[in-house]
Protein backbone atom coordinates (compact mmCIF):
# COMPACT_ATOMS: atom_id res chain seq x y z
CA UNK A 1 0.00 0.00 0.00
CA UNK A 2 3.04 2.30 0.18
CA UNK A 3 6.22 3.11 -1.73
CA UNK A 4 9.36 3.83 0.29
CA UNK A 5 12.22 5.79 -1.29
CA UNK A 6 15.49 5.84 0.67
CA UNK A 7 18.23 8.45 0.12
CA UNK A 8 20.11 8.41 -3.18
CA UNK A 9 23.88 8.73 -2.95
CA UNK A 10 24.20 10.73 -6.17
CA UNK A 11 21.47 13.32 -5.36
CA UNK A 12 21.60 15.12 -2.03
CA UNK A 13 18.44 15.11 0.09
CA UNK A 14 16.28 13.54 -2.64
CA UNK A 15 13.60 12.29 -0.17
CA UNK A 16 13.39 15.75 1.41
CA UNK A 17 13.20 17.31 -2.06
CA UNK A 18 10.34 15.07 -3.20
CA UNK A 19 8.43 15.51 0.05
CA UNK A 20 8.68 19.31 -0.24
CA UNK A 21 7.77 19.33 -3.93
CA UNK A 22 4.75 17.13 -3.40
CA UNK A 23 3.58 19.35 -0.54
CA UNK A 24 3.86 22.33 -2.91
CA UNK A 25 1.85 20.31 -5.46
CA UNK A 26 -0.89 19.79 -2.88
CA UNK A 27 -1.02 23.51 -2.17
CA UNK A 28 -0.98 24.28 -5.90
CA UNK A 29 -4.23 22.34 -6.16
CA UNK A 30 -3.05 19.03 -7.60
CA UNK A 31 -4.38 15.75 -6.23
CA UNK A 32 -1.60 14.25 -4.11
CA UNK A 33 -1.61 10.95 -2.17
CA UNK A 34 -0.63 11.07 1.52
CA UNK A 35 3.14 11.48 1.96
CA UNK A 36 5.60 11.72 4.84
CA UNK A 37 9.27 11.39 5.76
CA UNK A 38 10.54 8.55 7.95
CA UNK A 39 13.78 8.52 9.92
CA UNK A 40 15.93 5.47 9.18
CA UNK A 41 18.26 3.73 11.60
CA UNK A 42 21.29 5.75 10.47
CA UNK A 43 19.47 9.05 11.01
CA UNK A 44 18.81 9.71 7.33
CA UNK A 45 15.31 10.35 5.99
CA UNK A 46 13.28 8.25 3.55
CA UNK A 47 10.24 9.38 1.57
CA UNK A 48 6.98 7.44 1.96
CA UNK A 49 3.93 7.81 -0.28
CA UNK A 50 0.63 5.94 -0.23
CA UNK A 51 -0.18 4.06 -3.44
CA UNK A 52 -3.29 5.45 -5.12
CA UNK A 53 -3.91 2.12 -6.89
CA UNK A 54 -4.29 0.19 -3.61
CA UNK A 55 -7.64 0.96 -1.93
CA UNK A 56 -7.82 0.60 1.89
CA UNK A 57 -10.16 -2.38 1.61
CA UNK A 58 -7.56 -4.30 -0.39
CA UNK A 59 -7.12 -5.30 -3.99
CA UNK A 60 -5.64 -3.25 -6.80
CA UNK A 61 -7.13 -0.65 -9.12
CA UNK A 62 -6.13 -0.70 -12.76
CA UNK A 63 -3.48 1.84 -13.78
CA UNK A 64 -1.76 2.42 -17.12
CA UNK A 65 1.03 4.94 -17.61
CA UNK A 66 1.21 7.06 -20.74
CA UNK A 67 4.08 5.02 -22.20
CA UNK A 68 1.81 1.99 -22.15
CA UNK A 69 -1.15 3.93 -23.53
CA UNK A 70 0.96 5.25 -26.40
CA UNK A 71 2.19 1.68 -27.08
CA UNK A 72 5.79 2.67 -26.34
CA UNK A 73 8.41 0.66 -24.40
CA UNK A 74 9.62 2.04 -21.04
CA UNK A 75 12.89 3.10 -22.66
CA UNK A 76 10.93 5.56 -24.82
CA UNK A 77 9.56 7.51 -21.84
CA UNK A 78 11.02 10.78 -23.16
CA UNK A 79 9.87 10.16 -26.75
CA UNK A 80 6.74 12.26 -26.66
CA UNK A 81 5.29 15.67 -25.93
CA UNK A 82 2.72 17.16 -23.61
CA UNK A 83 0.44 17.30 -26.63
CA UNK A 84 0.73 13.50 -26.97
CA UNK A 85 -0.37 13.25 -23.33
CA UNK A 86 -3.41 15.38 -24.15
CA UNK A 87 -4.32 12.99 -26.96
CA UNK A 88 -4.12 10.04 -24.55
CA UNK A 89 -6.63 11.81 -22.32
CA UNK A 90 -8.93 12.56 -25.25
CA UNK A 91 -8.80 8.91 -26.30
CA UNK A 92 -9.19 7.17 -22.96
CA UNK A 93 -10.33 9.44 -20.11
CA UNK A 94 -13.88 9.21 -18.82
CA UNK A 95 -13.79 12.99 -18.16
CA UNK A 96 -11.51 14.38 -20.88
CA UNK A 97 -12.18 18.09 -20.41
CA UNK A 98 -11.56 17.98 -16.66
CA UNK A 99 -8.46 15.84 -17.14
CA UNK A 100 -7.06 18.13 -19.85
CA UNK A 101 -7.29 21.00 -17.38
CA UNK A 102 -5.58 18.89 -14.72
CA UNK A 103 -2.88 17.94 -17.23
CA UNK A 104 -2.27 21.63 -17.96
CA UNK A 105 -1.98 22.31 -14.22
CA UNK A 106 0.47 19.41 -13.81
CA UNK A 107 2.79 20.62 -16.56
CA UNK A 108 2.70 24.22 -15.33
CA UNK A 109 3.51 23.03 -11.82
CA UNK A 110 6.37 20.82 -13.06
CA UNK A 111 7.87 23.79 -14.87
CA UNK A 112 7.47 26.09 -11.85
CA UNK A 113 9.27 23.74 -9.46
CA UNK A 114 12.08 22.89 -11.89
CA UNK A 115 11.01 19.30 -12.52
CA UNK A 116 12.94 18.25 -15.63
CA UNK A 117 11.95 14.61 -15.27
CA UNK A 118 8.19 14.50 -15.79
CA UNK A 119 8.12 11.90 -18.56
CA UNK A 120 5.53 9.53 -20.02
CA UNK A 121 5.87 7.01 -17.18
CA UNK A 122 5.22 9.72 -14.59
CA UNK A 123 1.70 10.27 -15.91
CA UNK A 124 -1.04 7.66 -15.70
CA UNK A 125 -4.71 6.97 -16.10
CA UNK A 126 -6.10 5.10 -13.13
CA UNK A 127 -9.45 3.37 -12.67
CA UNK A 128 -11.70 4.65 -9.92
CA UNK A 129 -13.95 2.29 -7.95
CA UNK A 130 -16.62 2.58 -10.64
CA UNK A 131 -14.13 1.45 -13.29
CA UNK A 132 -13.83 4.86 -14.95
CA UNK A 133 -10.34 5.82 -16.11
CA UNK A 134 -9.16 9.27 -15.03
CA UNK A 135 -5.85 11.12 -14.77
CA UNK A 136 -4.16 9.72 -11.69
CA UNK A 137 -3.01 11.73 -8.68
CA UNK A 138 0.36 13.38 -9.23
CA UNK A 139 3.52 11.48 -8.32
CA UNK A 140 7.31 11.66 -8.77
CA UNK A 141 7.40 15.47 -8.68
CA UNK A 142 10.97 16.53 -7.81
CA UNK A 143 12.95 19.73 -8.32
CA UNK A 144 15.79 18.50 -10.56
CA UNK A 145 17.01 22.07 -11.19
CA UNK A 146 18.80 22.19 -7.83
CA UNK A 147 21.21 19.41 -8.89
CA UNK A 148 24.17 20.46 -11.06
CA UNK A 149 24.31 18.56 -14.33
CA UNK A 150 20.62 17.61 -14.45
CA UNK A 151 18.39 19.09 -17.14
CA UNK A 152 16.16 21.76 -15.66
CA UNK A 153 13.95 21.99 -18.75
CA UNK A 154 10.67 20.11 -19.03
CA UNK A 155 11.17 16.38 -19.53
CA UNK A 156 8.66 16.52 -22.39
CA UNK A 157 8.32 19.54 -24.73
CA UNK A 158 4.88 21.07 -24.95
CA UNK A 159 4.53 20.19 -28.64
CA UNK A 160 6.75 19.01 -31.50
CA UNK A 161 6.69 22.51 -32.99
CA UNK A 162 6.81 24.41 -29.69
CA UNK A 163 9.85 23.70 -27.52
CA UNK A 164 10.17 27.17 -25.99
CA UNK A 165 8.79 27.54 -22.49
CA UNK A 166 7.54 31.09 -22.07
CA UNK A 167 4.11 32.48 -21.28
CA UNK A 168 3.13 32.63 -24.94
CA UNK A 169 4.00 28.94 -25.37
CA UNK A 170 1.86 28.03 -22.37
CA UNK A 171 -1.07 29.96 -23.79
CA UNK A 172 -0.69 28.18 -27.14
CA UNK A 173 -0.63 24.87 -25.30
CA UNK A 174 -3.77 25.79 -23.35
CA UNK A 175 -5.54 26.71 -26.58
CA UNK A 176 -4.64 23.31 -28.07
CA UNK A 177 -6.17 21.71 -24.98
CA UNK A 178 -9.37 23.76 -25.45
CA UNK A 179 -8.78 25.53 -22.13
CA UNK A 180 -10.33 29.03 -22.11
CA UNK A 181 -7.86 31.92 -21.94
CA UNK A 182 -9.20 33.15 -18.60
CA UNK A 183 -8.76 29.72 -17.00
CA UNK A 184 -5.24 29.41 -18.43
CA UNK A 185 -4.33 32.86 -17.08
CA UNK A 186 -5.46 31.81 -13.61
CA UNK A 187 -3.27 28.70 -13.64
CA UNK A 188 -0.25 30.60 -14.99
CA UNK A 189 -0.67 33.29 -12.35
CA UNK A 190 -1.01 30.84 -9.46
CA UNK A 191 2.77 30.48 -8.80
CA UNK A 192 3.13 34.27 -8.37
CA UNK A 193 0.17 34.34 -5.98
CA UNK A 194 1.63 31.43 -3.99
CA UNK A 195 5.27 32.56 -4.12
CA UNK A 196 5.70 34.06 -0.65
CA UNK A 197 4.00 31.12 1.06
CA UNK A 198 5.89 28.66 -1.14
CA UNK A 199 9.29 30.11 -0.22
CA UNK A 200 8.26 30.08 3.46
CA UNK A 201 7.49 26.37 3.04
CA UNK A 202 10.94 25.80 1.50
CA UNK A 203 12.55 27.54 4.48
CA UNK A 204 10.55 25.41 6.93
CA UNK A 205 11.20 22.15 5.09
CA UNK A 206 13.67 19.35 5.83
CA UNK A 207 15.73 20.37 2.80
CA UNK A 208 19.32 21.16 3.87
CA UNK A 209 20.11 24.84 4.39
CA UNK A 210 22.53 24.91 1.44
CA UNK A 211 19.81 23.83 -1.02
CA UNK A 212 17.00 26.10 0.13
CA UNK A 213 18.16 29.32 -1.63
CA UNK A 214 18.56 27.45 -4.92
CA UNK A 215 15.12 25.88 -4.63
CA UNK A 216 13.53 29.22 -3.73
CA UNK A 217 15.36 30.91 -6.59
CA UNK A 218 13.86 28.46 -9.09
CA UNK A 219 10.36 29.20 -7.80
CA UNK A 220 10.94 32.96 -7.98
CA UNK A 221 12.43 32.99 -11.49
CA UNK A 222 9.86 30.69 -13.03
CA UNK A 223 6.87 32.39 -11.42
CA UNK A 224 8.08 35.54 -13.17
CA UNK A 225 8.21 33.76 -16.55
CA UNK A 226 4.70 32.38 -16.13
CA UNK A 227 3.14 35.72 -15.20
CA UNK A 228 5.09 37.81 -17.76
CSV table of N, CA and C in Angstrom, one decimal, residues 66 82-91 93 95-107 135 173-174 176-179:
chain,number,residue,atom,x,y,z
A,66,UNK,N,1.4,6.5,-19.4
A,66,UNK,CA,1.2,7.1,-20.7
A,66,UNK,C,2.1,6.4,-21.8
A,82,UNK,N,3.9,16.9,-24.4
A,82,UNK,CA,2.7,17.2,-23.6
A,82,UNK,C,1.5,17.1,-24.5
A,83,UNK,N,1.6,17.4,-25.7
A,83,UNK,CA,0.4,17.3,-26.6
A,83,UNK,C,0.1,15.8,-26.9
A,84,UNK,N,1.0,14.9,-26.9
A,84,UNK,CA,0.7,13.5,-27.0
A,84,UNK,C,-0.1,13.1,-25.7
A,85,UNK,N,0.3,13.6,-24.6
A,85,UNK,CA,-0.4,13.2,-23.3
A,85,UNK,C,-1.8,13.7,-23.4
A,86,UNK,N,-2.0,14.9,-24.0
A,86,UNK,CA,-3.4,15.4,-24.2
A,86,UNK,C,-4.2,14.5,-25.0
A,87,UNK,N,-3.6,13.9,-26.1
A,87,UNK,CA,-4.3,13.0,-27.0
A,87,UNK,C,-4.7,11.7,-26.2
A,88,UNK,N,-3.8,11.2,-25.4
A,88,UNK,CA,-4.1,10.0,-24.5
A,88,UNK,C,-5.4,10.3,-23.7
A,89,UNK,N,-5.5,11.5,-23.1
A,89,UNK,CA,-6.6,11.8,-22.3
A,89,UNK,C,-7.9,11.9,-23.2
A,90,UNK,N,-7.8,12.5,-24.4
A,90,UNK,CA,-8.9,12.6,-25.2
A,90,UNK,C,-9.4,11.2,-25.7
A,91,UNK,N,-8.5,10.3,-25.8
A,91,UNK,CA,-8.8,8.9,-26.3
A,91,UNK,C,-9.4,8.0,-25.2
A,93,UNK,N,-9.8,9.0,-21.4
A,93,UNK,CA,-10.3,9.4,-20.1
A,93,UNK,C,-11.8,9.5,-20.1
A,95,UNK,N,-13.5,11.6,-18.3
A,95,UNK,CA,-13.8,13.0,-18.2
A,95,UNK,C,-12.7,13.8,-18.8
A,96,UNK,N,-12.6,13.8,-20.2
A,96,UNK,CA,-11.5,14.4,-20.9
A,96,UNK,C,-11.3,15.9,-20.6
A,97,UNK,N,-12.4,16.7,-20.6
A,97,UNK,CA,-12.2,18.1,-20.4
A,97,UNK,C,-11.6,18.4,-19.0
A,98,UNK,N,-12.1,17.8,-18.0
A,98,UNK,CA,-11.6,18.0,-16.7
A,98,UNK,C,-10.1,17.5,-16.6
A,99,UNK,N,-9.8,16.4,-17.2
A,99,UNK,CA,-8.5,15.8,-17.1
A,99,UNK,C,-7.5,16.7,-18.0
A,100,UNK,N,-7.9,17.3,-19.1
A,100,UNK,CA,-7.1,18.1,-19.8
A,100,UNK,C,-6.7,19.4,-19.0
A,101,UNK,N,-7.6,19.9,-18.3
A,101,UNK,CA,-7.3,21.0,-17.4
A,101,UNK,C,-6.3,20.6,-16.3
A,102,UNK,N,-6.5,19.4,-15.7
A,102,UNK,CA,-5.6,18.9,-14.7
A,102,UNK,C,-4.2,18.6,-15.3
A,103,UNK,N,-4.2,18.2,-16.6
A,103,UNK,CA,-2.9,17.9,-17.2
A,103,UNK,C,-2.1,19.3,-17.4
A,104,UNK,N,-2.9,20.3,-17.8
A,104,UNK,CA,-2.3,21.6,-18.0
A,104,UNK,C,-1.7,22.1,-16.6
A,105,UNK,N,-2.5,21.9,-15.6
A,105,UNK,CA,-2.0,22.3,-14.2
A,105,UNK,C,-0.7,21.5,-13.9
A,106,UNK,N,-0.7,20.2,-14.2
A,106,UNK,CA,0.5,19.4,-13.8
A,106,UNK,C,1.7,19.8,-14.5
A,107,UNK,N,1.6,20.2,-15.8
A,107,UNK,CA,2.8,20.6,-16.6
A,107,UNK,C,3.2,22.0,-16.1
A,135,UNK,N,-7.2,10.8,-15.0
A,135,UNK,CA,-5.9,11.1,-14.8
A,135,UNK,C,-5.6,10.8,-13.3
A,173,UNK,N,-0.3,26.2,-25.8
A,173,UNK,CA,-0.6,24.9,-25.3
A,173,UNK,C,-2.0,24.8,-24.7
A,174,UNK,N,-2.4,25.8,-23.9
A,174,UNK,CA,-3.8,25.8,-23.3
A,174,UNK,C,-4.8,25.8,-24.4
A,176,UNK,N,-4.6,24.6,-27.4
A,176,UNK,CA,-4.6,23.3,-28.1
A,176,UNK,C,-5.4,22.3,-27.2
A,177,UNK,N,-5.4,22.6,-25.9
A,177,UNK,CA,-6.2,21.7,-25.0
A,177,UNK,C,-7.6,22.2,-24.8
A,178,UNK,N,-8.0,23.2,-25.5
A,178,UNK,CA,-9.4,23.8,-25.4
A,178,UNK,C,-9.7,24.3,-24.1
A,179,UNK,N,-8.6,24.9,-23.4
A,179,UNK,CA,-8.8,25.5,-22.1
A,179,UNK,C,-9.0,27.0,-22.4
